[in-house]
Short mmCIF file of C-alpha atoms and ligand atoms in Angstrom, two decimals:
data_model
loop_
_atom_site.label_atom_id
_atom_site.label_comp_id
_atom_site.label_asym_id
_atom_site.label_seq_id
_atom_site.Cartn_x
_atom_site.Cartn_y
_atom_site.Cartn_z
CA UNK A 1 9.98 20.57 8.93
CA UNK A 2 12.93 18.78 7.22
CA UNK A 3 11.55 15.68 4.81
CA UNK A 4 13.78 14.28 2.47
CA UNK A 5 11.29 13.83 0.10
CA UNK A 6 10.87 17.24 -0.79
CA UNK A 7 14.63 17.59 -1.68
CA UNK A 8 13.68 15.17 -4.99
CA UNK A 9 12.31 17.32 -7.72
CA UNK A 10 11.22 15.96 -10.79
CA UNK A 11 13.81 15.80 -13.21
CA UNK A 12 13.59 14.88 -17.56
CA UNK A 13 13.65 11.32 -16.90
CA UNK A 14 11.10 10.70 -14.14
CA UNK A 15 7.24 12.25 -13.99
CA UNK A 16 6.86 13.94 -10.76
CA UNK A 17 4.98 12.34 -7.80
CA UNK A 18 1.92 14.57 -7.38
CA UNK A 19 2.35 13.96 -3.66
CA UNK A 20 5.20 15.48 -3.62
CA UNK A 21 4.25 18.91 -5.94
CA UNK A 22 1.02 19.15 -3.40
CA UNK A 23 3.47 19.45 -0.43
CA UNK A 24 6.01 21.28 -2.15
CA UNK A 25 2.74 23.87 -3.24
CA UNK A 26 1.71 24.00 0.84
CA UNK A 27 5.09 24.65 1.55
CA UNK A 28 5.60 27.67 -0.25
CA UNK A 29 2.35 29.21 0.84
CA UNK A 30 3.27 28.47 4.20
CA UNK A 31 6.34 30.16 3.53
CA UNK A 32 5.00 32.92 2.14
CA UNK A 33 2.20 33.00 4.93
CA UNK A 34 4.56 32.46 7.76
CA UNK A 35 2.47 29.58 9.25
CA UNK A 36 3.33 28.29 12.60
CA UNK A 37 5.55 25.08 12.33
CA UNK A 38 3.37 23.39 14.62
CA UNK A 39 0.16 24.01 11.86
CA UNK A 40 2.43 23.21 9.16
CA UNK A 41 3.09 19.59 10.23
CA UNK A 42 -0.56 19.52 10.90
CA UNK A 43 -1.61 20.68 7.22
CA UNK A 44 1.62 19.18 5.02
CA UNK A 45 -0.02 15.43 5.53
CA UNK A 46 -3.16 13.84 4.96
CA UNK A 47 -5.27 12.73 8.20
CA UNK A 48 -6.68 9.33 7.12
CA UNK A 49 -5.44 7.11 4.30
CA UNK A 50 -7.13 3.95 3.71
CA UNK A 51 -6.59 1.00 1.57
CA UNK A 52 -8.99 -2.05 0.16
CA UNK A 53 -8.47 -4.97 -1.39
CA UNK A 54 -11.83 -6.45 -2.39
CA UNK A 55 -12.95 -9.28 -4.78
CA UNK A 56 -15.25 -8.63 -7.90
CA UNK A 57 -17.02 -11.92 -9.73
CA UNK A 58 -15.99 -10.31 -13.34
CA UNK A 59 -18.36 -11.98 -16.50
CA UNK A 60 -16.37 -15.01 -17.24
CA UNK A 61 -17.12 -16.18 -13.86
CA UNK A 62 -13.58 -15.59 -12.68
CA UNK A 63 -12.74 -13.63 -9.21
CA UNK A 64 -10.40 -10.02 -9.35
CA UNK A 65 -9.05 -8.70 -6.56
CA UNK A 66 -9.03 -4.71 -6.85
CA UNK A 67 -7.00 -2.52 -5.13
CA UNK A 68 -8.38 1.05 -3.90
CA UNK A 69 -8.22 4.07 -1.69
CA UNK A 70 -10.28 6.57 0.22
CA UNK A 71 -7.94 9.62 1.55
CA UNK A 72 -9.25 12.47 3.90
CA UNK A 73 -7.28 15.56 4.22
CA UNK A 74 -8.72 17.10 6.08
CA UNK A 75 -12.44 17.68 8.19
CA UNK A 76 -11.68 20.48 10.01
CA UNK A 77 -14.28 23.22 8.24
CA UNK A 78 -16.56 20.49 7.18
CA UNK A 79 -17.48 16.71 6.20
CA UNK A 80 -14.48 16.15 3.89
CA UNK A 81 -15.47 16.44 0.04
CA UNK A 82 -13.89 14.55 -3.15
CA UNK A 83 -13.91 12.85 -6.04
CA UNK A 84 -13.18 9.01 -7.30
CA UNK A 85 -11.43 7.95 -10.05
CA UNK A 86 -11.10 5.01 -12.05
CA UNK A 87 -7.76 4.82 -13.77
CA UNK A 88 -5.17 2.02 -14.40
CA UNK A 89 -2.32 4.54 -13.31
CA UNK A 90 -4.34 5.65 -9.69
CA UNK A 91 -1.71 5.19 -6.96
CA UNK A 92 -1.95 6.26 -3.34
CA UNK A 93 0.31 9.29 -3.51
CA UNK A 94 -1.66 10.75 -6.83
CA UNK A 95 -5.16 10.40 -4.49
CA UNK A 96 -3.39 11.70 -0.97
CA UNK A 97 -2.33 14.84 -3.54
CA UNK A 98 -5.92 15.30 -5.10
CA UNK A 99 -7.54 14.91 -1.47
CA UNK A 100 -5.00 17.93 -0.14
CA UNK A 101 -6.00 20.06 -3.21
CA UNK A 102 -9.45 19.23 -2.24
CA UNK A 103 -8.96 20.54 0.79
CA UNK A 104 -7.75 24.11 -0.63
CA UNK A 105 -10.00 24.10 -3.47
CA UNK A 106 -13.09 24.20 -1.06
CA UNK A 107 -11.31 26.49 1.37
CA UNK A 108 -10.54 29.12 -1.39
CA UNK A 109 -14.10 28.92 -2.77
CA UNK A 110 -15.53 29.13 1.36
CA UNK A 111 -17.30 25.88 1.17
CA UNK A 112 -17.73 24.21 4.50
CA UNK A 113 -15.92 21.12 3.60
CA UNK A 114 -12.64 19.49 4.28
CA UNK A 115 -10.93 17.65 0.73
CA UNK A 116 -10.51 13.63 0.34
CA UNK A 117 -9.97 11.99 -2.54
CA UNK A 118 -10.87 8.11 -3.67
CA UNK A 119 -9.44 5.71 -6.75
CA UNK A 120 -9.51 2.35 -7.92
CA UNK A 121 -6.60 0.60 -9.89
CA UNK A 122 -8.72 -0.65 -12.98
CA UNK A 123 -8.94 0.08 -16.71
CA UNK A 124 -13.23 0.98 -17.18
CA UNK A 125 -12.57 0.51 -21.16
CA UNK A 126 -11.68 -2.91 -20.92
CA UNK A 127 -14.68 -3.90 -17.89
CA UNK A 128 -18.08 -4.81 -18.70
CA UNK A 129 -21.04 -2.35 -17.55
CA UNK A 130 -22.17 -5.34 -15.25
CA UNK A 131 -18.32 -5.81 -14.29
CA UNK A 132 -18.13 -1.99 -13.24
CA UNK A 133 -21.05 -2.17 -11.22
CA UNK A 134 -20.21 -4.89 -9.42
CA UNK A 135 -16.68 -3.10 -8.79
CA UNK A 136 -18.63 0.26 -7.59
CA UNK A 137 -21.01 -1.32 -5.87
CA UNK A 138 -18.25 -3.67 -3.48
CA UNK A 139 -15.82 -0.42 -3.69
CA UNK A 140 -18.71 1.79 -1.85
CA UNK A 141 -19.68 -0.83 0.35
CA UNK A 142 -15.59 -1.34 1.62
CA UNK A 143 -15.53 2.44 2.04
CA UNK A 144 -18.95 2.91 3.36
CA UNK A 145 -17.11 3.25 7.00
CA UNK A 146 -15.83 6.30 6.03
CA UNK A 147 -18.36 8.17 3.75
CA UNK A 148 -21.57 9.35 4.25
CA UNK A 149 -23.41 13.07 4.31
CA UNK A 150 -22.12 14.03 7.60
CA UNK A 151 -18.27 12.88 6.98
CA UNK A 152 -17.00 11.91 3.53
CA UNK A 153 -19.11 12.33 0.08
CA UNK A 154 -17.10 11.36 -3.03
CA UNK A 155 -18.11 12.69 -6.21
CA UNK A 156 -17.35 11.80 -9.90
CA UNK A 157 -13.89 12.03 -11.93
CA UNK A 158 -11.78 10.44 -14.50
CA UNK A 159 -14.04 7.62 -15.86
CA UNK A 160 -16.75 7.74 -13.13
CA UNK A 161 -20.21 9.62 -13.81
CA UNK A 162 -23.51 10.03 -12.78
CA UNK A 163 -24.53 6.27 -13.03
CA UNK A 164 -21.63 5.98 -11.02
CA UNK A 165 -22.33 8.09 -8.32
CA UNK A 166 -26.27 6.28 -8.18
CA UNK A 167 -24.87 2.74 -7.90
CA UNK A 168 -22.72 3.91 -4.82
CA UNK A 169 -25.95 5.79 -3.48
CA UNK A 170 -27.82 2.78 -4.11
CA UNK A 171 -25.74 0.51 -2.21
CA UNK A 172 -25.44 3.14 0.85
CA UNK A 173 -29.15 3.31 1.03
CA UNK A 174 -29.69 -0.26 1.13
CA UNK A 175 -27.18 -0.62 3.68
CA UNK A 176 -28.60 1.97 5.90
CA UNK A 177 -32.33 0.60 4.80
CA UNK A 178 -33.26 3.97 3.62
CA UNK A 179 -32.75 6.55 0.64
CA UNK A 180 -29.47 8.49 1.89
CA UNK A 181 -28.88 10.64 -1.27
CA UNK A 182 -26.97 13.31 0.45
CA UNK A 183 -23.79 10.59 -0.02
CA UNK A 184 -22.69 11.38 -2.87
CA UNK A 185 -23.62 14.54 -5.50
CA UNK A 186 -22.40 14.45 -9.46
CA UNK A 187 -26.01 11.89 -9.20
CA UNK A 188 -28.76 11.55 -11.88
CA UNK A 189 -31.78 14.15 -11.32
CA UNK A 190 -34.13 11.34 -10.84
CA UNK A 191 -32.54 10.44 -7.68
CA UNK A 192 -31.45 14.12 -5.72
CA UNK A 193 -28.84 15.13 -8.32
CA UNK A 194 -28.89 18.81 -8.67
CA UNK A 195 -29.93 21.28 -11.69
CA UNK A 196 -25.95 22.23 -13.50
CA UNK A 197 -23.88 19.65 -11.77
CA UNK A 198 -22.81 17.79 -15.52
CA UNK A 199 -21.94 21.24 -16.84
CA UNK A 200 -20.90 23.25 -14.00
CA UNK A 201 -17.29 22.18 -13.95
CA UNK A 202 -16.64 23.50 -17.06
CA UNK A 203 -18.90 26.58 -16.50
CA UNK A 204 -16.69 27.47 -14.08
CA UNK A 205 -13.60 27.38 -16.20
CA UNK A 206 -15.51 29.34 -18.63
CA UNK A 207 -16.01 31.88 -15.92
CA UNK A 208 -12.65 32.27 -15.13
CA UNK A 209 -11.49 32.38 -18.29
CA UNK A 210 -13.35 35.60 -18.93
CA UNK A 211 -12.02 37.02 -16.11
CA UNK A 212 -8.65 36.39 -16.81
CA UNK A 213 -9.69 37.94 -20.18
CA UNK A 214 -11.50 40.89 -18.96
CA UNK A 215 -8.58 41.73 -17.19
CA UNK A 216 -5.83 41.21 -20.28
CA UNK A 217 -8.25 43.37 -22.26
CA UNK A 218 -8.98 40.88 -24.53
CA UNK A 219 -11.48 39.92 -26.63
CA UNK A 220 -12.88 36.45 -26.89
CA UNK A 221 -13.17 36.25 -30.29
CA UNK A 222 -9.76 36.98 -30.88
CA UNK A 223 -8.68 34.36 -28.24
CA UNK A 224 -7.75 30.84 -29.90
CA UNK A 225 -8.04 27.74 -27.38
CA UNK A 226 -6.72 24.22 -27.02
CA UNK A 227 -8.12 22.00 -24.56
CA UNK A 228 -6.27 18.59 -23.64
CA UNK A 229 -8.97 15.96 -22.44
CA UNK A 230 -12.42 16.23 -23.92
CA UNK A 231 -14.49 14.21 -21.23
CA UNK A 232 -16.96 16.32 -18.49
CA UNK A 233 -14.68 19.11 -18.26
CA UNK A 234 -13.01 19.06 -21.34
CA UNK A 235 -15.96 18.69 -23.77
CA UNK A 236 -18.23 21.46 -21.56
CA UNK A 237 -15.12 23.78 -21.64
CA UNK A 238 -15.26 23.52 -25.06
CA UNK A 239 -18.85 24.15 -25.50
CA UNK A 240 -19.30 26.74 -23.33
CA UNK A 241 -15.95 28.54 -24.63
CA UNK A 242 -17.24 28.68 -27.84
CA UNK A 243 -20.81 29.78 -27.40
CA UNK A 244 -18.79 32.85 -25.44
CA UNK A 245 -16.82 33.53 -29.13
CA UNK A 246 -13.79 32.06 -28.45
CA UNK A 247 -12.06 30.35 -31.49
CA UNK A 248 -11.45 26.74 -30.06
CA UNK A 249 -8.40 25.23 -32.60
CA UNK A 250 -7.35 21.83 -30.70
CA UNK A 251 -8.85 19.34 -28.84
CA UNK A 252 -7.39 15.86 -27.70
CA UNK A 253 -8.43 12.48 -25.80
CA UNK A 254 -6.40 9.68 -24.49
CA UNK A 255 -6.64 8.48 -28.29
CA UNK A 256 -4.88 11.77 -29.89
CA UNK A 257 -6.21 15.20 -30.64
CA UNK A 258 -7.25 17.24 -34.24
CA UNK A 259 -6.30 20.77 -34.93
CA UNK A 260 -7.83 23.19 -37.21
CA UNK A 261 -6.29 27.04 -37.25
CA UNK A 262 -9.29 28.68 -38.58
CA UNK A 263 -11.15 26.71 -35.54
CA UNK A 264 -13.10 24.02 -34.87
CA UNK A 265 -16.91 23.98 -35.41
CA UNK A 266 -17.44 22.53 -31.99
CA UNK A 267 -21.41 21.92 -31.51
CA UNK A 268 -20.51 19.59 -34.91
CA UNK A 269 -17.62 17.60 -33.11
CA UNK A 270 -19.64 17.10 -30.22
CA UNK A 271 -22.38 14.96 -31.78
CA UNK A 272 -18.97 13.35 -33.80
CA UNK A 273 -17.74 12.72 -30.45
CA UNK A 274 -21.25 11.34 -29.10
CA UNK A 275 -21.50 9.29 -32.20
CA UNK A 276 -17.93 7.99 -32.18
CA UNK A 277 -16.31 8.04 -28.34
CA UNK A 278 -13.43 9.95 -29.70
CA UNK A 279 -12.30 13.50 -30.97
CA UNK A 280 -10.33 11.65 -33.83
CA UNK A 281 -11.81 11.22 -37.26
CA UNK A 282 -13.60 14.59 -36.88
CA UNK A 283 -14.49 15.84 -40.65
CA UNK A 284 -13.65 19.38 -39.95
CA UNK A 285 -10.20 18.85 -38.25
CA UNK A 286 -7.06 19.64 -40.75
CA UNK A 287 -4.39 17.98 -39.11
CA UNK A 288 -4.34 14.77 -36.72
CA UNK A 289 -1.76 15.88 -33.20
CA UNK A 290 -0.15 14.07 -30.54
CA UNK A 291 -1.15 15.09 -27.28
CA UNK A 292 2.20 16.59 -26.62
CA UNK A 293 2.00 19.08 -29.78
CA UNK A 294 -1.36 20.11 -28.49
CA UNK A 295 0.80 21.43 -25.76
CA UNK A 296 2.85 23.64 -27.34
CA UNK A 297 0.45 24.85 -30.01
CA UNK A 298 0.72 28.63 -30.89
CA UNK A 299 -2.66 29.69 -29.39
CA UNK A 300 -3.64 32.03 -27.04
CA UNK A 301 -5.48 29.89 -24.33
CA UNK A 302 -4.46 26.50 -23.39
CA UNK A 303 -6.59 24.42 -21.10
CA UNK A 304 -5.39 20.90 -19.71
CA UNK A 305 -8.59 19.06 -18.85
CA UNK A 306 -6.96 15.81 -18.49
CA UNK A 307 -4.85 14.28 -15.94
CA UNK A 308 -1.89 15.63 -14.10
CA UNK A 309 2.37 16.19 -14.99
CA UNK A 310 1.44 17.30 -18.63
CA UNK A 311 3.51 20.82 -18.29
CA UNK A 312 6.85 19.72 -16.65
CA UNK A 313 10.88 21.22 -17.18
CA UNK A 314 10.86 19.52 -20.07
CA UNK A 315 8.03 20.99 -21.78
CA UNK A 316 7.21 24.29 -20.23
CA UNK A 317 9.57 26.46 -22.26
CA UNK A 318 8.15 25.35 -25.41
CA UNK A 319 4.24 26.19 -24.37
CA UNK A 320 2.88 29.09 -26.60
CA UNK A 321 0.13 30.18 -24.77
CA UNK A 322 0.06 33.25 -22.67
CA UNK A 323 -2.77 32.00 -20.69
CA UNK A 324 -3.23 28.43 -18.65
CA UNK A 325 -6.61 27.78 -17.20
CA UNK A 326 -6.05 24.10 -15.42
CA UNK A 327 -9.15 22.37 -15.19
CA UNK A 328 -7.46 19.23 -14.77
CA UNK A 329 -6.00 19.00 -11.09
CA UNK A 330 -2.71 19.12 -10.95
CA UNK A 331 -1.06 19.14 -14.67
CA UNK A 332 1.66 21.95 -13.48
CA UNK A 333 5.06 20.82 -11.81
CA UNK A 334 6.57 23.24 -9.66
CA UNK A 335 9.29 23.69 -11.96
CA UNK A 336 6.90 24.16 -15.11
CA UNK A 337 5.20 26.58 -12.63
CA UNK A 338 8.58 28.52 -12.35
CA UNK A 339 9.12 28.90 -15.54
CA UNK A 340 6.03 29.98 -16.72
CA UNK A 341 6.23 32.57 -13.92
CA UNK A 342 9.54 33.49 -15.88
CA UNK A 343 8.10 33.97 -19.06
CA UNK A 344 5.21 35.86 -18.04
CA UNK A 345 2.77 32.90 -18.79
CA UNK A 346 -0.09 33.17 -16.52
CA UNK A 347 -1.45 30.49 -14.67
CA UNK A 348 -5.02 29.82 -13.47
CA UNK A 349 -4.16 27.67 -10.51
CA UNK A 350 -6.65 24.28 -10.43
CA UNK A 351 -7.91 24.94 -7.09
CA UNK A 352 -9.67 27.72 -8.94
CA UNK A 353 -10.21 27.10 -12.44
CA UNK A 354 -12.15 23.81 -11.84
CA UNK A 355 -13.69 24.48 -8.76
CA UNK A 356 -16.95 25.02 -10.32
CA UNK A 357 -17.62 21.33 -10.17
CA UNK A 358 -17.50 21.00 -6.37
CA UNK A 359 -19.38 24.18 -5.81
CA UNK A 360 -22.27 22.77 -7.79
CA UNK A 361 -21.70 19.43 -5.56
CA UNK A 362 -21.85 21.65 -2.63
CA UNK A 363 -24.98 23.43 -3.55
CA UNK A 364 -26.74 19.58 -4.67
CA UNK A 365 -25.64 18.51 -1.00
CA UNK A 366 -27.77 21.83 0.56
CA UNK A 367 -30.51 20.81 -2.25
CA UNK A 368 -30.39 17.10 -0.51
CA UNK A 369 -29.98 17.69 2.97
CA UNK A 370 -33.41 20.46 2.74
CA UNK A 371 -35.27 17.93 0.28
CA UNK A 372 -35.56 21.54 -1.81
CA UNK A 373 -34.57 21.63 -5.28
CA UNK A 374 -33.62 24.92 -7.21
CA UNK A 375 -33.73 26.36 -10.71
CA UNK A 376 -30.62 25.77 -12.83
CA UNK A 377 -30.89 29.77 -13.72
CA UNK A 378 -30.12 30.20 -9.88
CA UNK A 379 -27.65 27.67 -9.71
CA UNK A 380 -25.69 28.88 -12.36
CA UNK A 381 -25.85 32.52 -11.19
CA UNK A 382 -24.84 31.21 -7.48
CA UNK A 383 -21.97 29.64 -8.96
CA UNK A 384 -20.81 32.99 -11.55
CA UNK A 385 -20.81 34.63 -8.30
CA UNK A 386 -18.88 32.36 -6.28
CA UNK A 387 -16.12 31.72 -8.91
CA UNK A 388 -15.81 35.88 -9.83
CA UNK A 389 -15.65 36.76 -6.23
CA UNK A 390 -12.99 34.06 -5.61
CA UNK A 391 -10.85 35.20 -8.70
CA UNK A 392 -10.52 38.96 -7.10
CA UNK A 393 -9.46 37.62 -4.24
CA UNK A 394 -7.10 35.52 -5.51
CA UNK A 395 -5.83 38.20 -7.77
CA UNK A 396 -5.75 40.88 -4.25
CA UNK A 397 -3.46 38.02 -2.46
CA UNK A 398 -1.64 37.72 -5.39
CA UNK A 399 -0.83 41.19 -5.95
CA UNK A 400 -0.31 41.58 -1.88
CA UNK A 401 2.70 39.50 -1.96
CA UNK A 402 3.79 39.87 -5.37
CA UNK A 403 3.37 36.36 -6.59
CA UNK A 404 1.73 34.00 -8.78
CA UNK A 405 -2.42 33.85 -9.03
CA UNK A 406 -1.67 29.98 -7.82
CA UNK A 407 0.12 31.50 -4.56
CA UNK A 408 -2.63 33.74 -4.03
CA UNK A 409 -5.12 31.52 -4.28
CA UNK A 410 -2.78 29.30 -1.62
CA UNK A 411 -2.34 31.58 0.64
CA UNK A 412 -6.32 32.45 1.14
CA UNK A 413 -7.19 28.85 1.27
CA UNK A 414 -4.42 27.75 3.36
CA UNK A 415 -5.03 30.55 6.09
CA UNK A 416 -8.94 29.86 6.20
CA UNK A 417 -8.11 26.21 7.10
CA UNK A 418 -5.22 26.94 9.52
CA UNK A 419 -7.57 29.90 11.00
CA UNK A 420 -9.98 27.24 11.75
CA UNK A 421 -7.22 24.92 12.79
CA UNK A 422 -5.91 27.02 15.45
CA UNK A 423 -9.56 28.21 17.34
CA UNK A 424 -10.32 24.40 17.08
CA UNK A 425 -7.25 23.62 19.14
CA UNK A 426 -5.83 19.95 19.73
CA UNK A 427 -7.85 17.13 20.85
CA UNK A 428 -7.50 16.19 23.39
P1 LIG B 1 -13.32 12.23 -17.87
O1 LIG B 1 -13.02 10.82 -17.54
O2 LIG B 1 -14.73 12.62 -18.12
O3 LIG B 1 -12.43 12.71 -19.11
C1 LIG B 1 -11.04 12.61 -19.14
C2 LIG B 1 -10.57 12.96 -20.55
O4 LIG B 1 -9.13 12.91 -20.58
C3 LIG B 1 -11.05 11.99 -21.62
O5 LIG B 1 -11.32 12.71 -22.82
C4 LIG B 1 -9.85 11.07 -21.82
O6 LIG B 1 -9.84 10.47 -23.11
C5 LIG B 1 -8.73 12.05 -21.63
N1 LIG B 1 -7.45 11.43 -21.25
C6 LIG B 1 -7.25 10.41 -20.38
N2 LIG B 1 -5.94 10.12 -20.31
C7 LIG B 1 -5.32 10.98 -21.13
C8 LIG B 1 -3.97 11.17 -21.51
N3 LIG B 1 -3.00 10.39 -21.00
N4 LIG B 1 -3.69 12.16 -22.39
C9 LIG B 1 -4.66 12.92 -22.90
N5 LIG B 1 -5.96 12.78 -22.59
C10 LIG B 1 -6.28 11.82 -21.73
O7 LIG B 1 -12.71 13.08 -16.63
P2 LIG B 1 -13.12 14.55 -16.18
O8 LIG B 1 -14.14 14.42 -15.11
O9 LIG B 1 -13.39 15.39 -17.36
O10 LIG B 1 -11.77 15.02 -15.45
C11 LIG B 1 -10.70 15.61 -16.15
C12 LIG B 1 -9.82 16.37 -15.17
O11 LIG B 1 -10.61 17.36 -14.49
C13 LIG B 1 -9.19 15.54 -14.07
O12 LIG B 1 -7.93 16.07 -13.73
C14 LIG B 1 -10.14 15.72 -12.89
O13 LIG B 1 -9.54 15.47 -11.65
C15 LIG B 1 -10.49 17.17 -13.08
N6 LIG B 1 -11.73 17.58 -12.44
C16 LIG B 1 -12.93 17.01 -12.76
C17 LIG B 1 -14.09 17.47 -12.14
C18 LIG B 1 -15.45 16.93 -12.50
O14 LIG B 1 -16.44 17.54 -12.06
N7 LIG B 1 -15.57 15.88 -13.27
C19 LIG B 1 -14.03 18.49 -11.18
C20 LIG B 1 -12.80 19.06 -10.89
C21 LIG B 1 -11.66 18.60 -11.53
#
């Protein structure tokens, strides 16, 4: 099982590669787990990786090439399930690590679904509407040999939404010559999307942060929060967090983030945000922060909605918070994740906290595949359930092998898919 790549941690001076932090995650549960060596060769790399290059006409009438990727993990419980990201900074290795966390994510939470991944190298704020379409709409097409309801179905994430999701629909269905909505969830209503999907992502982080709560024995209200990020997740989290009592202090966006002690009056900042695309500028906010001091804030709760490397060995001794709920995938090295172990910080591992999103997606895929739409009332009780069951078990595994909640929640996820793994057996 040697790889030399595994013997490079991150150190102060470069960010870790979140490749590398996936593996070095699936080799400590494996560890822990005592997985076969033959299973862990099997599970440590992704099974398909692929690359286009395609041209977009941009508005000026010039041609771009863009680069992107489409990663499957794995398919061995299920068609394989993920989202896509537009981002100037997406590189293979950061989509091959969100595609393997995929892959646990839906395995902890029981979903019959493997975990892929898919990203284009662009910057959205500096591309028309018409110029993003056009990008989506050749994107999907180049990928369209891989996805579709029975194998692949990408979803939204960083700087992709519903409209999004309906232009890739769009262009499967009129490449197949017929409405295939099942290819995608995260869609509008209008066109299969499902009751809950916007919100459920951060639902689900509310969830869990109540549990975690419940079993502190604290209160909400006297439980102050900063969130990094305030986009789906972020700004939901926010809402949700608040209409639950808790005292939300910080919140940040790529731009910079606003602080207010006595907390935030967060219905108010969302219509600023609405009315402004950005946190910044908000009338009740006292002081204007970097996204770096939102990190280390003195509050109780701090939630990384974001992207990923935000809590690293050079940060994670100065974090406040006694509780870390990532919503964001990936913002924890593994030596940030040591060290908060140290200190008695707990961690919500990601393949938890924000796996309320894909359980929603999951349930929209049912919804599609049985033309049969439900109430968001039973959606959003579905999902409580789901995401409350999953923490206990997490917490059991945890407590089992006296380790961290992100261990526990590794080693049930990582023995469901090698379970299924082994009785599958090697083709050919
Ligand atoms: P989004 O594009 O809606 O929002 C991202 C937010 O992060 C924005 O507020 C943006 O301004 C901010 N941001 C971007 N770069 C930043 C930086 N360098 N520093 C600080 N803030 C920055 O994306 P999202 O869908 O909310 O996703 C956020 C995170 O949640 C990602 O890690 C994503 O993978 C994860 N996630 C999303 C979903 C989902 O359903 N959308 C599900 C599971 C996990």
């Amino acid at each position: 099982m040697a790889n030399s790549v595994l013997t490079a941690p991150a150190t102060a001076s470069a960010p870790a590669n979140p490749y590398i932090t996936a593996q070095r995650q699936f080799d400590q549960a494996a560890a822990i787990l005592e997985l076969d060596p033959g299973l862990r060769a099997v599970l440590r790399e992704v099974r398909r990786e692929f690359t286009v290059n395609f041209p977009v006409r941009m508005d000026d009438g010039t041609i771009r090439v863009f680069t992107g990727y489409r990663v499957q993990h794995n398919l061995t419980r299920g068609p394989a399930k993920g989202g896509i990201r537009y981002h100037p900074q997406v590189s293979l290795d950061e989509v091959k690590a969100l595609s393997m966390w995929m892959t646990w994510k839906c395995a902890l939470t029981n979903l019959p679904f493997g975990g892929a991944k898919g990203g284009v190298i662009c910057d959205p704020t500096r591309m028309s509407q018409k110029e993003l379409e056009n990008m989506t709409r050749r994107f999907a097409s180049e990928i369209s040999l891989l996805i579709g309801p029975e194998s692949d179905i990408p979803a939204p994430d960083v700087n992709t939404n519903p409209q999004t999701m309906a232009w890739i629909m769009d262009t499967i269905s009129m490449e197949k010559g017929y409405s295939v909505p099942a290819v995608v969830t995260g869609k509008p209503l209008s066109i299969g999307g499902s009751e809950g999907r916007p919100a459920a992502t951060g639902r689900g982080v509310t969830v869990v942060t109540l549990e975690a709560c419940a079993r502190m024995g604290w209160n909400p209200s006297e439980c102050s929060v900063a969130i990094q990020g305030f986009g789906n997740v972020g700004s939901v989290s926010a809402e949700l967090l608040a209409e639950q009592g808790f005292k939300v202090v910080a919140v940040s966006d790529v731009f910079g983030g606003i602080y207010n002690s006595e907390g935030l009056d967060v219905p108010a900042l969302l219509e600023h945000h609405r009315r402004t695309g950005r946190v910044g500028g908000f009338a009740g906010s006292r002081q204007e922060i970097s996204n770096s001091a939102l990190l280390e804030l003195p509050v109780t709760i701090l939630i990384p909605a974001a992207l990923e490397n935000q809590f690293s060995i050079d940060n994670a001794a100065r974090v406040q918070a006694k509780l870390i709920v990532e919503a964001a995938n990936g913002p924890t090295t593994p030596e940030a994740d040591d060290i908060f172990h140290q200190r008695g910080v707990t961690v919500i591992p990601d393949i938890l906290a924000n796996a309320g999103g894909v359980t929603v997606s999951y349930f929209e895929w049912v919804q599609d595949l049985q033309s049969y739409f439900w109430e968001e009332t039973e959606i959003n009780s579905r999902l409580t359930k789901i995401m409350q069951r999953t923490y206990q078990q997490m917490d059991d595994l945890a407590r089992e092998h006296r380790t961290t909640l992100r261990m526990g929640a590794y080693c049930l996820a990582v023995k469901r898919v090698a379970d299924a793994t082994a009785v599958r057996g090697i083709y050919p």
